[in-house]
C-alpha cells in the first residue's frame, strides 16, 4: 500500500473534514482538504494528488459537477481516482458517480475502517496500472 500517497478531501462540514483528514494522516497518508469544488480545482492545478475523496453536496460546484468538469478538461488530473461521500443513498447519485469513473461510494456516517480499505485498494490498483 502506498502510504506516501497524497489525497485531496472535499467536505463542506468542517468537523467532518477535520475527522477525515485526521483518519488519513493517522494512517500515514498525506492529506489536504477544502470545503468547496472551486477551491478543489485550484488545488488540483497546483499539486499532484493520487486520490480525491469528495462529498456530493458542496457549495458552488458539487461533487458530481466537479468530477464531470475535471474529466472533460483533459489535464494531468483528469483521471484522478475518486471516492464519493453522501448523506443520501440515492441511486441516481451513485449512477452519476460511476459514469464519472468513481471507484467507491460511501453513505454518511462513514465507517472509516471501510473507507481506509477502499483507499488502500484504489491506490494499489492505480499503482499496478503504472
mmCIF file of N, CA and C in Angstrom:
data_model
loop_
_atom_site.group_PDB
_atom_site.id
_atom_site.type_symbol
_atom_site.label_atom_id
_atom_site.label_comp_id
_atom_site.label_asym_id
_atom_site.label_seq_id
_atom_site.Cartn_x
_atom_site.Cartn_y
_atom_site.Cartn_z
ATOM 1 N N UNK A 1 0.842 -1.182 0.000
ATOM 2 C CA UNK A 1 0.000 0.000 0.000
ATOM 3 C C UNK A 1 0.884 1.241 0.000
ATOM 4 N N UNK A 2 0.540 2.195 -0.814
ATOM 5 C CA UNK A 2 1.326 3.409 -0.960
ATOM 6 C C UNK A 2 0.926 4.426 0.106
ATOM 7 N N UNK A 3 1.600 4.367 1.254
ATOM 8 C CA UNK A 3 1.263 5.263 2.362
ATOM 9 C C UNK A 3 1.742 6.691 2.134
ATOM 10 N N UNK A 4 2.585 6.906 1.129
ATOM 11 C CA UNK A 4 3.022 8.273 0.853
ATOM 12 C C UNK A 4 2.076 8.968 -0.121
ATOM 13 N N UNK A 5 0.970 8.319 -0.434
ATOM 14 C CA UNK A 5 0.002 8.889 -1.369
ATOM 15 C C UNK A 5 -0.530 10.218 -0.836
ATOM 16 N N UNK A 6 -0.854 11.097 -1.769
ATOM 17 C CA UNK A 6 -1.361 12.430 -1.450
ATOM 18 C C UNK A 6 -2.841 12.454 -1.813
ATOM 19 N N UNK A 7 -3.689 12.724 -0.832
ATOM 20 C CA UNK A 7 -5.138 12.622 -1.005
ATOM 21 C C UNK A 7 -5.788 13.986 -0.791
ATOM 22 N N UNK A 8 -6.645 14.372 -1.725
ATOM 23 C CA UNK A 8 -7.429 15.601 -1.612
ATOM 24 C C UNK A 8 -8.810 15.238 -1.094
ATOM 25 N N UNK A 9 -9.226 15.894 -0.007
ATOM 26 C CA UNK A 9 -10.527 15.629 0.613
ATOM 27 C C UNK A 9 -11.408 16.867 0.503
ATOM 28 N N UNK A 10 -12.611 16.674 -0.003
ATOM 29 C CA UNK A 10 -13.576 17.766 -0.139
ATOM 30 C C UNK A 10 -14.795 17.448 0.706
ATOM 31 N N UNK A 11 -15.043 18.288 1.689
ATOM 32 C CA UNK A 11 -16.189 18.124 2.578
ATOM 33 C C UNK A 11 -16.543 19.500 3.106
ATOM 34 N N UNK A 12 -17.815 19.905 2.948
ATOM 35 C CA UNK A 12 -18.198 21.252 3.350
ATOM 36 C C UNK A 12 -18.417 21.398 4.851
ATOM 37 N N UNK A 13 -18.599 20.318 5.568
ATOM 38 C CA UNK A 13 -18.776 20.392 7.018
ATOM 39 C C UNK A 13 -17.399 20.296 7.681
ATOM 40 N N UNK A 14 -16.995 21.371 8.332
ATOM 41 C CA UNK A 14 -15.637 21.481 8.873
ATOM 42 C C UNK A 14 -15.276 20.332 9.810
ATOM 43 N N UNK A 15 -16.200 19.940 10.700
ATOM 44 C CA UNK A 15 -15.879 18.868 11.644
ATOM 45 C C UNK A 15 -15.658 17.536 10.933
ATOM 46 N N UNK A 16 -16.453 17.251 9.916
ATOM 47 C CA UNK A 16 -16.275 16.011 9.158
ATOM 48 C C UNK A 16 -14.988 16.037 8.342
ATOM 49 N N UNK A 17 -14.666 17.187 7.773
ATOM 50 C CA UNK A 17 -13.414 17.315 7.027
ATOM 51 C C UNK A 17 -12.225 17.088 7.958
ATOM 52 N N UNK A 18 -12.269 17.688 9.142
ATOM 53 C CA UNK A 18 -11.184 17.502 10.108
ATOM 54 C C UNK A 18 -11.034 16.035 10.500
ATOM 55 N N UNK A 19 -12.157 15.353 10.740
ATOM 56 C CA UNK A 19 -12.120 13.924 11.089
ATOM 57 C C UNK A 19 -11.512 13.095 9.970
ATOM 58 N N UNK A 20 -11.925 13.369 8.752
ATOM 59 C CA UNK A 20 -11.433 12.629 7.591
ATOM 60 C C UNK A 20 -9.926 12.824 7.420
ATOM 61 N N UNK A 21 -9.477 14.060 7.507
ATOM 62 C CA UNK A 21 -8.047 14.350 7.383
ATOM 63 C C UNK A 21 -7.251 13.676 8.497
ATOM 64 N N UNK A 22 -7.777 13.707 9.710
ATOM 65 C CA UNK A 22 -7.105 13.079 10.848
ATOM 66 C C UNK A 22 -6.969 11.573 10.640
ATOM 67 N N UNK A 23 -8.047 10.921 10.208
ATOM 68 C CA UNK A 23 -8.002 9.470 9.958
ATOM 69 C C UNK A 23 -6.951 9.126 8.912
ATOM 70 N N UNK A 24 -6.951 9.854 7.820
ATOM 71 C CA UNK A 24 -5.991 9.573 6.748
ATOM 72 C C UNK A 24 -4.557 9.807 7.214
ATOM 73 N N UNK A 25 -4.338 10.903 7.893
ATOM 74 C CA UNK A 25 -2.982 11.220 8.373
ATOM 75 C C UNK A 25 -2.521 10.230 9.435
ATOM 76 N N UNK A 26 -3.454 9.814 10.306
ATOM 77 C CA UNK A 26 -3.115 8.823 11.333
ATOM 78 C C UNK A 26 -2.694 7.490 10.718
ATOM 79 N N UNK A 27 -3.119 7.249 9.490
ATOM 80 C CA UNK A 27 -2.767 6.007 8.797
ATOM 81 C C UNK A 27 -1.642 6.215 7.780
ATOM 82 N N UNK A 28 -0.944 7.327 7.908
ATOM 83 C CA UNK A 28 0.273 7.541 7.139
ATOM 84 C C UNK A 28 0.122 8.228 5.800
ATOM 85 N N UNK A 29 -1.089 8.621 5.442
ATOM 86 C CA UNK A 29 -1.283 9.308 4.165
ATOM 87 C C UNK A 29 -1.042 10.804 4.331
ATOM 88 N N UNK A 30 -0.609 11.438 3.256
ATOM 89 C CA UNK A 30 -0.575 12.898 3.221
ATOM 90 C C UNK A 30 -1.956 13.317 2.733
ATOM 91 N N UNK A 31 -2.568 14.263 3.405
ATOM 92 C CA UNK A 31 -3.931 14.657 3.034
ATOM 93 C C UNK A 31 -4.105 16.161 3.169
ATOM 94 N N UNK A 32 -4.830 16.708 2.216
ATOM 95 C CA UNK A 32 -5.160 18.129 2.221
ATOM 96 C C UNK A 32 -6.659 18.237 2.003
ATOM 97 N N UNK A 33 -7.272 19.242 2.614
ATOM 98 C CA UNK A 33 -8.711 19.364 2.494
ATOM 99 C C UNK A 33 -9.168 20.746 2.081
ATOM 100 N N UNK A 34 -10.372 20.781 1.539
ATOM 101 C CA UNK A 34 -11.036 22.044 1.236
ATOM 102 C C UNK A 34 -12.538 21.819 1.349
ATOM 103 N N UNK A 35 -13.291 22.914 1.330
ATOM 104 C CA UNK A 35 -14.723 22.826 1.605
ATOM 105 C C UNK A 35 -15.612 23.157 0.417
ATOM 106 N N UNK A 36 -15.023 23.356 -0.772
ATOM 107 C CA UNK A 36 -15.850 23.627 -1.949
ATOM 108 C C UNK A 36 -15.129 23.184 -3.216
ATOM 109 N N UNK A 37 -15.904 22.980 -4.261
ATOM 110 C CA UNK A 37 -15.374 22.471 -5.517
ATOM 111 C C UNK A 37 -14.466 23.432 -6.259
ATOM 112 N N UNK A 38 -14.726 24.721 -6.163
ATOM 113 C CA UNK A 38 -13.885 25.690 -6.867
ATOM 114 C C UNK A 38 -12.476 25.735 -6.276
ATOM 115 N N UNK A 39 -12.381 25.665 -4.955
ATOM 116 C CA UNK A 39 -11.064 25.600 -4.316
ATOM 117 C C UNK A 39 -10.357 24.309 -4.709
ATOM 118 N N UNK A 40 -11.115 23.233 -4.820
ATOM 119 C CA UNK A 40 -10.531 21.949 -5.232
ATOM 120 C C UNK A 40 -9.893 22.050 -6.611
ATOM 121 N N UNK A 41 -10.536 22.748 -7.527
ATOM 122 C CA UNK A 41 -9.959 22.922 -8.867
ATOM 123 C C UNK A 41 -8.607 23.627 -8.800
ATOM 124 N N UNK A 42 -8.511 24.630 -7.944
ATOM 125 C CA UNK A 42 -7.241 25.345 -7.777
ATOM 126 C C UNK A 42 -6.187 24.393 -7.215
ATOM 127 N N UNK A 43 -6.537 23.651 -6.173
ATOM 128 C CA UNK A 43 -5.586 22.723 -5.555
ATOM 129 C C UNK A 43 -5.149 21.635 -6.527
ATOM 130 N N UNK A 44 -6.083 21.136 -7.319
ATOM 131 C CA UNK A 44 -5.744 20.110 -8.312
ATOM 132 C C UNK A 44 -4.745 20.640 -9.336
ATOM 133 N N UNK A 45 -4.863 21.909 -9.663
ATOM 134 C CA UNK A 45 -3.935 22.512 -10.610
ATOM 135 C C UNK A 45 -2.561 22.783 -10.025
ATOM 136 N N UNK A 46 -2.496 22.924 -8.702
ATOM 137 C CA UNK A 46 -1.233 23.270 -8.042
ATOM 138 C C UNK A 46 -0.424 22.067 -7.573
ATOM 139 N N UNK A 47 -1.096 20.969 -7.255
ATOM 140 C CA UNK A 47 -0.423 19.803 -6.671
ATOM 141 C C UNK A 47 -0.822 18.535 -7.408
ATOM 142 N N UNK A 48 -0.026 17.495 -7.228
ATOM 143 C CA UNK A 48 -0.322 16.209 -7.866
ATOM 144 C C UNK A 48 -0.887 15.259 -6.806
ATOM 145 N N UNK A 49 -2.202 15.100 -6.827
ATOM 146 C CA UNK A 49 -2.880 14.219 -5.877
ATOM 147 C C UNK A 49 -3.031 12.830 -6.490
ATOM 148 N N UNK A 50 -3.024 11.816 -5.615
ATOM 149 C CA UNK A 50 -3.176 10.433 -6.056
ATOM 150 C C UNK A 50 -4.616 9.948 -5.974
ATOM 151 N N UNK A 51 -5.434 10.641 -5.171
ATOM 152 C CA UNK A 51 -6.816 10.227 -4.942
ATOM 153 C C UNK A 51 -7.595 11.432 -4.445
ATOM 154 N N UNK A 52 -8.889 11.455 -4.786
ATOM 155 C CA UNK A 52 -9.768 12.506 -4.293
ATOM 156 C C UNK A 52 -10.953 11.852 -3.590
ATOM 157 N N UNK A 53 -11.227 12.308 -2.374
ATOM 158 C CA UNK A 53 -12.412 11.881 -1.630
ATOM 159 C C UNK A 53 -13.321 13.096 -1.573
ATOM 160 N N UNK A 54 -14.526 12.958 -2.106
ATOM 161 C CA UNK A 54 -15.354 14.134 -2.369
ATOM 162 C C UNK A 54 -16.800 13.942 -1.923
ATOM 163 N N UNK A 55 -17.295 14.893 -1.154
ATOM 164 C CA UNK A 55 -18.711 14.934 -0.809
ATOM 165 C C UNK A 55 -19.497 15.300 -2.069
ATOM 166 N N UNK A 56 -20.692 14.787 -2.188
ATOM 167 C CA UNK A 56 -21.511 15.095 -3.363
ATOM 168 C C UNK A 56 -22.053 16.516 -3.292
ATOM 169 N N UNK A 57 -22.532 16.904 -2.111
ATOM 170 C CA UNK A 57 -23.155 18.218 -1.991
ATOM 171 C C UNK A 57 -22.164 19.209 -1.393
ATOM 172 N N UNK A 58 -21.631 20.047 -2.269
ATOM 173 C CA UNK A 58 -20.676 21.080 -1.886
ATOM 174 C C UNK A 58 -21.202 22.425 -2.358
ATOM 175 N N UNK A 59 -20.838 23.505 -1.675
ATOM 176 C CA UNK A 59 -21.270 24.819 -2.149
ATOM 177 C C UNK A 59 -20.594 25.181 -3.471
ATOM 178 N N UNK A 60 -21.339 25.836 -4.316
ATOM 179 C CA UNK A 60 -20.789 26.304 -5.600
ATOM 180 C C UNK A 60 -20.743 25.239 -6.667
ATOM 181 N N UNK A 61 -19.831 24.324 -6.528
ATOM 182 C CA UNK A 61 -19.623 23.271 -7.517
ATOM 183 C C UNK A 61 -19.677 21.941 -6.775
ATOM 184 N N UNK A 62 -20.773 21.194 -6.959
ATOM 185 C CA UNK A 62 -20.964 19.932 -6.257
ATOM 186 C C UNK A 62 -20.015 18.849 -6.731
ATOM 187 N N UNK A 63 -19.975 17.750 -6.004
ATOM 188 C CA UNK A 63 -19.052 16.664 -6.302
ATOM 189 C C UNK A 63 -19.189 16.074 -7.689
ATOM 190 N N UNK A 64 -20.420 15.794 -8.115
ATOM 191 C CA UNK A 64 -20.634 15.227 -9.451
ATOM 192 C C UNK A 64 -20.246 16.243 -10.517
ATOM 193 N N UNK A 65 -20.637 17.496 -10.320
ATOM 194 C CA UNK A 65 -20.293 18.545 -11.283
ATOM 195 C C UNK A 65 -18.781 18.737 -11.363
ATOM 196 N N UNK A 66 -18.122 18.685 -10.209
ATOM 197 C CA UNK A 66 -16.664 18.812 -10.182
ATOM 198 C C UNK A 66 -16.012 17.681 -10.978
ATOM 199 N N UNK A 67 -16.440 16.451 -10.728
ATOM 200 C CA UNK A 67 -15.881 15.313 -11.464
ATOM 201 C C UNK A 67 -16.132 15.440 -12.956
ATOM 202 N N UNK A 68 -17.343 15.818 -13.317
ATOM 203 C CA UNK A 68 -17.682 15.993 -14.730
ATOM 204 C C UNK A 68 -16.749 17.022 -15.373
ATOM 205 N N UNK A 69 -16.528 18.101 -14.677
ATOM 206 C CA UNK A 69 -15.678 19.170 -15.210
ATOM 207 C C UNK A 69 -14.222 18.723 -15.350
ATOM 208 N N UNK A 70 -13.672 18.079 -14.327
ATOM 209 C CA UNK A 70 -12.259 17.701 -14.428
ATOM 210 C C UNK A 70 -12.044 16.574 -15.433
ATOM 211 N N UNK A 71 -13.047 15.716 -15.615
ATOM 212 C CA UNK A 71 -12.903 14.645 -16.608
ATOM 213 C C UNK A 71 -12.883 15.224 -18.024
ATOM 214 N N UNK A 72 -13.627 16.300 -18.240
ATOM 215 C CA UNK A 72 -13.691 16.920 -19.569
ATOM 216 C C UNK A 72 -12.488 17.804 -19.876
ATOM 217 N N UNK A 73 -11.815 18.315 -18.843
ATOM 218 C CA UNK A 73 -10.731 19.283 -19.056
ATOM 219 C C UNK A 73 -9.473 18.681 -19.657
ATOM 220 N N UNK A 74 -9.291 17.386 -19.541
ATOM 221 C CA UNK A 74 -8.122 16.699 -20.120
ATOM 222 C C UNK A 74 -6.798 17.291 -19.640
ATOM 223 N N UNK A 75 -6.724 17.551 -18.353
ATOM 224 C CA UNK A 75 -5.465 17.994 -17.750
ATOM 225 C C UNK A 75 -4.829 16.805 -17.045
ATOM 226 N N UNK A 76 -3.680 17.015 -16.437
ATOM 227 C CA UNK A 76 -2.973 15.900 -15.814
ATOM 228 C C UNK A 76 -3.785 15.253 -14.694
ATOM 229 N N UNK A 77 -4.697 15.997 -14.095
ATOM 230 C CA UNK A 77 -5.504 15.449 -13.005
ATOM 231 C C UNK A 77 -6.847 14.881 -13.476
ATOM 232 N N UNK A 78 -7.088 14.871 -14.758
ATOM 233 C CA UNK A 78 -8.391 14.450 -15.274
ATOM 234 C C UNK A 78 -8.755 13.011 -14.936
ATOM 235 N N UNK A 79 -7.753 12.166 -14.747
ATOM 236 C CA UNK A 79 -8.012 10.752 -14.474
ATOM 237 C C UNK A 79 -7.852 10.392 -12.999
ATOM 238 N N UNK A 80 -7.825 11.373 -12.118
ATOM 239 C CA UNK A 80 -7.639 11.098 -10.698
ATOM 240 C C UNK A 80 -8.736 10.155 -10.193
ATOM 241 N N UNK A 81 -8.364 9.082 -9.493
ATOM 242 C CA UNK A 81 -9.384 8.207 -8.916
ATOM 243 C C UNK A 81 -10.168 8.971 -7.848
ATOM 244 N N UNK A 82 -11.448 8.660 -7.719
ATOM 245 C CA UNK A 82 -12.288 9.391 -6.771
ATOM 246 C C UNK A 82 -13.185 8.454 -5.976
ATOM 247 N N UNK A 83 -13.426 8.863 -4.745
ATOM 248 C CA UNK A 83 -14.399 8.233 -3.853
ATOM 249 C C UNK A 83 -15.424 9.307 -3.536
ATOM 250 N N UNK A 84 -16.706 8.964 -3.629
ATOM 251 C CA UNK A 84 -17.770 9.918 -3.301
ATOM 252 C C UNK A 84 -18.359 9.618 -1.930
ATOM 253 N N UNK A 85 -18.696 10.690 -1.212
ATOM 254 C CA UNK A 85 -19.383 10.603 0.071
ATOM 255 C C UNK A 85 -20.718 11.321 -0.064
ATOM 256 N N UNK A 86 -21.742 10.775 0.583
ATOM 257 C CA UNK A 86 -23.046 11.424 0.513
ATOM 258 C C UNK A 86 -23.853 11.134 1.769
ATOM 259 N N UNK A 87 -24.695 12.069 2.124
ATOM 260 C CA UNK A 87 -25.625 11.854 3.226
ATOM 261 C C UNK A 87 -26.812 11.015 2.759
ATOM 262 N N UNK A 88 -26.902 10.785 1.456
ATOM 263 C CA UNK A 88 -28.036 10.069 0.882
ATOM 264 C C UNK A 88 -27.557 8.845 0.103
ATOM 265 N N UNK A 89 -28.332 7.789 0.151
ATOM 266 C CA UNK A 89 -28.000 6.585 -0.607
ATOM 267 C C UNK A 89 -28.674 6.591 -1.963
ATOM 268 N N UNK A 90 -28.873 7.755 -2.527
ATOM 269 C CA UNK A 90 -29.597 7.933 -3.782
ATOM 270 C C UNK A 90 -28.908 7.217 -4.942
ATOM 271 N N UNK A 91 -29.632 6.331 -5.609
ATOM 272 C CA UNK A 91 -29.081 5.564 -6.736
ATOM 273 C C UNK A 91 -28.702 6.459 -7.916
ATOM 274 N N UNK A 92 -29.423 7.561 -8.103
ATOM 275 C CA UNK A 92 -29.084 8.469 -9.205
ATOM 276 C C UNK A 92 -27.698 9.082 -9.001
ATOM 277 N N UNK A 93 -27.388 9.455 -7.745
ATOM 278 C CA UNK A 93 -26.054 9.978 -7.446
ATOM 279 C C UNK A 93 -24.998 8.903 -7.674
ATOM 280 N N UNK A 94 -25.298 7.683 -7.239
ATOM 281 C CA UNK A 94 -24.343 6.586 -7.420
ATOM 282 C C UNK A 94 -24.096 6.328 -8.900
ATOM 283 N N UNK A 95 -25.158 6.306 -9.667
ATOM 284 C CA UNK A 95 -25.047 6.074 -11.113
ATOM 285 C C UNK A 95 -24.244 7.201 -11.778
ATOM 286 N N UNK A 96 -24.559 8.430 -11.408
ATOM 287 C CA UNK A 96 -23.831 9.576 -11.974
ATOM 288 C C UNK A 96 -22.354 9.512 -11.599
ATOM 289 N N UNK A 97 -22.077 9.091 -10.381
ATOM 290 C CA UNK A 97 -20.690 8.950 -9.956
ATOM 291 C C UNK A 97 -19.958 7.889 -10.750
ATOM 292 N N UNK A 98 -20.604 6.764 -10.952
ATOM 293 C CA UNK A 98 -19.961 5.691 -11.723
ATOM 294 C C UNK A 98 -19.721 6.109 -13.168
ATOM 295 N N UNK A 99 -20.595 6.930 -13.713
ATOM 296 C CA UNK A 99 -20.392 7.444 -15.074
ATOM 297 C C UNK A 99 -19.146 8.326 -15.146
ATOM 298 N N UNK A 100 -18.752 8.895 -14.008
ATOM 299 C CA UNK A 100 -17.555 9.742 -13.953
ATOM 300 C C UNK A 100 -16.337 8.967 -13.445
ATOM 301 N N UNK A 101 -16.454 7.651 -13.383
ATOM 302 C CA UNK A 101 -15.316 6.824 -13.001
ATOM 303 C C UNK A 101 -15.056 6.742 -11.509
ATOM 304 N N UNK A 102 -16.069 7.005 -10.696
ATOM 305 C CA UNK A 102 -15.909 6.917 -9.248
ATOM 306 C C UNK A 102 -15.612 5.470 -8.864
ATOM 307 N N UNK A 103 -14.635 5.295 -7.990
ATOM 308 C CA UNK A 103 -14.185 3.961 -7.598
ATOM 309 C C UNK A 103 -14.958 3.391 -6.416
ATOM 310 N N UNK A 104 -15.522 4.265 -5.562
ATOM 311 C CA UNK A 104 -16.281 3.807 -4.395
ATOM 312 C C UNK A 104 -17.245 4.908 -3.971
ATOM 313 N N UNK A 105 -18.312 4.494 -3.290
ATOM 314 C CA UNK A 105 -19.363 5.412 -2.867
ATOM 315 C C UNK A 105 -19.722 5.059 -1.428
ATOM 316 N N UNK A 106 -19.676 6.023 -0.531
ATOM 317 C CA UNK A 106 -19.994 5.784 0.871
ATOM 318 C C UNK A 106 -21.102 6.721 1.320
ATOM 319 N N UNK A 107 -22.049 6.168 2.089
ATOM 320 C CA UNK A 107 -23.121 6.962 2.676
ATOM 321 C C UNK A 107 -22.690 7.333 4.094
ATOM 322 N N UNK A 108 -22.874 8.605 4.443
ATOM 323 C CA UNK A 108 -22.530 9.089 5.779
ATOM 324 C C UNK A 108 -23.549 8.576 6.796
ATOM 325 N N UNK A 109 -23.156 8.336 8.017
ATOM 326 C CA UNK A 109 -21.808 8.482 8.547
ATOM 327 C C UNK A 109 -20.895 7.391 7.995
ATOM 328 N N UNK A 110 -19.700 7.782 7.649
ATOM 329 C CA UNK A 110 -18.746 6.881 7.010
ATOM 330 C C UNK A 110 -18.055 6.020 8.059
ATOM 331 N N UNK A 111 -17.969 4.733 7.777
ATOM 332 C CA UNK A 111 -17.169 3.820 8.594
ATOM 333 C C UNK A 111 -15.731 3.981 8.104
ATOM 334 N N UNK A 112 -14.886 4.594 8.916
ATOM 335 C CA UNK A 112 -13.527 4.905 8.469
ATOM 336 C C UNK A 112 -12.699 3.663 8.175
ATOM 337 N N UNK A 113 -12.980 2.566 8.859
ATOM 338 C CA UNK A 113 -12.249 1.325 8.542
ATOM 339 C C UNK A 113 -12.539 0.899 7.113
ATOM 340 N N UNK A 114 -13.813 0.934 6.723
ATOM 341 C CA UNK A 114 -14.185 0.565 5.352
ATOM 342 C C UNK A 114 -13.608 1.552 4.343
ATOM 343 N N UNK A 115 -13.644 2.823 4.685
ATOM 344 C CA UNK A 115 -13.092 3.844 3.794
ATOM 345 C C UNK A 115 -11.594 3.621 3.587
ATOM 346 N N UNK A 116 -10.870 3.331 4.655
ATOM 347 C CA UNK A 116 -9.429 3.105 4.548
ATOM 348 C C UNK A 116 -9.105 1.869 3.717
ATOM 349 N N UNK A 117 -9.933 0.841 3.816
ATOM 350 C CA UNK A 117 -9.751 -0.346 2.970
ATOM 351 C C UNK A 117 -9.929 0.042 1.503
ATOM 352 N N UNK A 118 -10.964 0.833 1.218
ATOM 353 C CA UNK A 118 -11.203 1.278 -0.164
ATOM 354 C C UNK A 118 -10.052 2.151 -0.660
ATOM 355 N N UNK A 119 -9.580 3.062 0.172
ATOM 356 C CA UNK A 119 -8.460 3.931 -0.202
ATOM 357 C C UNK A 119 -7.245 3.085 -0.570
ATOM 358 N N UNK A 120 -6.904 2.133 0.289
ATOM 359 C CA UNK A 120 -5.755 1.271 0.023
ATOM 360 C C UNK A 120 -5.909 0.471 -1.254
ATOM 361 N N UNK A 121 -7.099 -0.082 -1.473
ATOM 362 C CA UNK A 121 -7.346 -0.866 -2.684
ATOM 363 C C UNK A 121 -7.255 -0.033 -3.950
ATOM 364 N N UNK A 122 -7.816 1.154 -3.916
ATOM 365 C CA UNK A 122 -7.790 2.040 -5.088
ATOM 366 C C UNK A 122 -6.361 2.480 -5.393
ATOM 367 N N UNK A 123 -5.615 2.836 -4.359
ATOM 368 C CA UNK A 123 -4.229 3.262 -4.572
ATOM 369 C C UNK A 123 -3.363 2.112 -5.077
ATOM 370 N N UNK A 124 -3.580 0.909 -4.538
ATOM 371 C CA UNK A 124 -2.835 -0.260 -5.023
ATOM 372 C C UNK A 124 -3.140 -0.536 -6.483
ATOM 373 N N UNK A 125 -4.419 -0.462 -6.851
ATOM 374 C CA UNK A 125 -4.809 -0.707 -8.246
ATOM 375 C C UNK A 125 -4.190 0.338 -9.170
ATOM 376 N N UNK A 126 -4.186 1.595 -8.734
ATOM 377 C CA UNK A 126 -3.600 2.664 -9.552
ATOM 378 C C UNK A 126 -2.097 2.456 -9.710
ATOM 379 N N UNK A 127 -1.448 2.001 -8.650
ATOM 380 C CA UNK A 127 -0.004 1.752 -8.692
ATOM 381 C C UNK A 127 0.323 0.601 -9.646
ATOM 382 N N UNK A 128 -0.518 -0.427 -9.663
ATOM 383 C CA UNK A 128 -0.300 -1.580 -10.538
ATOM 384 C C UNK A 128 -0.477 -1.223 -12.007
ATOM 385 N N UNK A 129 -1.306 -0.212 -12.284
ATOM 386 C CA UNK A 129 -1.534 0.210 -13.670
ATOM 387 C C UNK A 129 -0.325 0.919 -14.260
ATOM 388 N N UNK A 130 0.559 1.430 -13.401
ATOM 389 C CA UNK A 130 1.731 2.181 -13.883
ATOM 390 C C UNK A 130 2.770 1.296 -14.505
#
